[in-house]
């Protein structure tokens, strides 16, 4: 009987040991899975904010702001007439009168500095005011120069502008379409103002004599406009 009891007890222990082992294995696996899940969740939570919250909004806002600032115009105000910059109020009034008189036949659009005539003998002591314009395109020769002579310098200023005109008339390298216009140029004095007038606009379809007559007419209109401002 004792041997039978020992055998039954041994069999019972043998059957119960595998069950205990399986239970421990399953619990261990569950604990490891839980650890991995917690670790993965922590990793996701740490990595996602950096990508979604820190990098994306900052990049989008900065790039969009930069683009908007670059695309906006610097100023909505219209720029001033470049032909009016750097000249006196009186010369501006003379210019406007000439432009109004000639309309579309007024071609000069680029200011001439007084230093442009230094080669013809003009010095700063000779004048108190200066305005001159010519076209930016060199093939056009329409030019107007108005100089207000300083006291006692009227004749000297006349010599300067006559010298300038003579150089143009005697220049043999002129375009044929400009010859009549250059020949029609004139130097006129209105009070203290000495004027060089070489205007006429489009003369390409005119014969030389007709071109001269046309340009003389345009110069005369400009001269009358100057007189209306100066008061002579």
mmCIF file of N, CA and C in Angstrom, residues 83 105-113 132-145 198-201:
data_model
loop_
_atom_site.group_PDB
_atom_site.id
_atom_site.type_symbol
_atom_site.label_atom_id
_atom_site.label_comp_id
_atom_site.label_asym_id
_atom_site.label_seq_id
_atom_site.Cartn_x
_atom_site.Cartn_y
_atom_site.Cartn_z
ATOM 1 N N UNK A 83 12.602 113.086 -65.356
ATOM 2 C CA UNK A 83 13.051 114.284 -66.056
ATOM 3 C C UNK A 83 12.930 115.532 -65.188
ATOM 4 N N UNK A 105 5.618 115.415 -80.035
ATOM 5 C CA UNK A 105 6.836 115.768 -80.775
ATOM 6 C C UNK A 105 7.982 116.176 -79.852
ATOM 7 N N UNK A 106 7.758 116.067 -78.559
ATOM 8 C CA UNK A 106 8.860 116.317 -77.620
ATOM 9 C C UNK A 106 9.520 114.978 -77.292
ATOM 10 N N UNK A 107 10.727 114.776 -77.802
ATOM 11 C CA UNK A 107 11.410 113.488 -77.653
ATOM 12 C C UNK A 107 12.476 113.434 -76.560
ATOM 13 N N UNK A 108 13.104 114.521 -76.170
ATOM 14 C CA UNK A 108 14.140 114.408 -75.127
ATOM 15 C C UNK A 108 13.567 113.810 -73.841
ATOM 16 N N UNK A 109 14.304 112.897 -73.223
ATOM 17 C CA UNK A 109 13.804 112.257 -72.007
ATOM 18 C C UNK A 109 14.891 111.954 -70.979
ATOM 19 N N UNK A 110 16.116 112.425 -71.234
ATOM 20 C CA UNK A 110 17.227 112.149 -70.318
ATOM 21 C C UNK A 110 17.934 113.451 -69.975
ATOM 22 N N UNK A 111 18.092 113.707 -68.678
ATOM 23 C CA UNK A 111 18.727 114.949 -68.249
ATOM 24 C C UNK A 111 20.187 115.023 -68.677
ATOM 25 N N UNK A 112 20.612 116.228 -69.047
ATOM 26 C CA UNK A 112 22.015 116.510 -69.367
ATOM 27 C C UNK A 112 22.610 117.279 -68.194
ATOM 28 N N UNK A 113 23.686 116.809 -67.600
ATOM 29 C CA UNK A 113 24.321 117.590 -66.528
ATOM 30 C C UNK A 113 25.082 118.773 -67.107
ATOM 31 N N UNK A 132 18.946 120.748 -69.205
ATOM 32 C CA UNK A 132 19.132 120.223 -70.552
ATOM 33 C C UNK A 132 18.629 118.797 -70.629
ATOM 34 N N UNK A 133 18.122 118.424 -71.805
ATOM 35 C CA UNK A 133 17.641 117.053 -72.024
ATOM 36 C C UNK A 133 17.921 116.621 -73.451
ATOM 37 N N UNK A 134 18.133 115.323 -73.601
ATOM 38 C CA UNK A 134 18.269 114.703 -74.913
ATOM 39 C C UNK A 134 17.701 113.284 -74.822
ATOM 40 N N UNK A 135 17.451 112.618 -75.953
ATOM 41 C CA UNK A 135 16.938 111.246 -75.884
ATOM 42 C C UNK A 135 18.001 110.282 -75.374
ATOM 43 N N UNK A 136 17.544 109.218 -74.737
ATOM 44 C CA UNK A 136 18.459 108.179 -74.294
ATOM 45 C C UNK A 136 19.016 107.404 -75.488
ATOM 46 N N UNK A 137 18.216 107.279 -76.540
ATOM 47 C CA UNK A 137 18.647 106.560 -77.744
ATOM 48 C C UNK A 137 19.543 107.480 -78.569
ATOM 49 N N UNK A 138 20.756 107.028 -78.845
ATOM 50 C CA UNK A 138 21.748 107.898 -79.482
ATOM 51 C C UNK A 138 21.420 108.215 -80.935
ATOM 52 N N UNK A 139 20.580 107.408 -81.575
ATOM 53 C CA UNK A 139 20.244 107.692 -82.973
ATOM 54 C C UNK A 139 19.325 108.903 -83.103
ATOM 55 N N UNK A 140 18.697 109.317 -82.008
ATOM 56 C CA UNK A 140 17.880 110.533 -81.998
ATOM 57 C C UNK A 140 18.713 111.690 -81.450
ATOM 58 N N UNK A 141 18.584 112.845 -82.047
ATOM 59 C CA UNK A 141 19.423 113.984 -81.649
ATOM 60 C C UNK A 141 18.615 115.148 -81.081
ATOM 61 N N UNK A 142 17.319 114.951 -80.855
ATOM 62 C CA UNK A 142 16.512 116.042 -80.295
ATOM 63 C C UNK A 142 17.102 116.473 -78.954
ATOM 64 N N UNK A 143 17.440 117.744 -78.856
ATOM 65 C CA UNK A 143 18.123 118.259 -77.662
ATOM 66 C C UNK A 143 17.619 119.658 -77.345
ATOM 67 N N UNK A 144 17.495 119.940 -76.049
ATOM 68 C CA UNK A 144 17.181 121.293 -75.598
ATOM 69 C C UNK A 144 18.046 121.601 -74.388
ATOM 70 N N UNK A 145 18.659 122.782 -74.392
ATOM 71 C CA UNK A 145 19.494 123.231 -73.277
ATOM 72 C C UNK A 145 19.106 124.670 -72.955
ATOM 73 N N UNK A 198 17.188 122.094 -80.595
ATOM 74 C CA UNK A 198 17.395 121.152 -81.708
ATOM 75 C C UNK A 198 16.291 120.098 -81.598
ATOM 76 N N UNK A 199 15.101 120.488 -82.060
ATOM 77 C CA UNK A 199 13.908 119.662 -81.895
ATOM 78 C C UNK A 199 13.279 119.375 -83.252
ATOM 79 N N UNK A 200 12.264 118.510 -83.253
ATOM 80 C CA UNK A 200 11.616 118.180 -84.515
ATOM 81 C C UNK A 200 10.991 116.807 -84.553
ATOM 82 N N UNK A 201 11.388 115.920 -83.641
ATOM 83 C CA UNK A 201 10.822 114.571 -83.559
ATOM 84 C C UNK A 201 11.060 113.790 -84.858
#
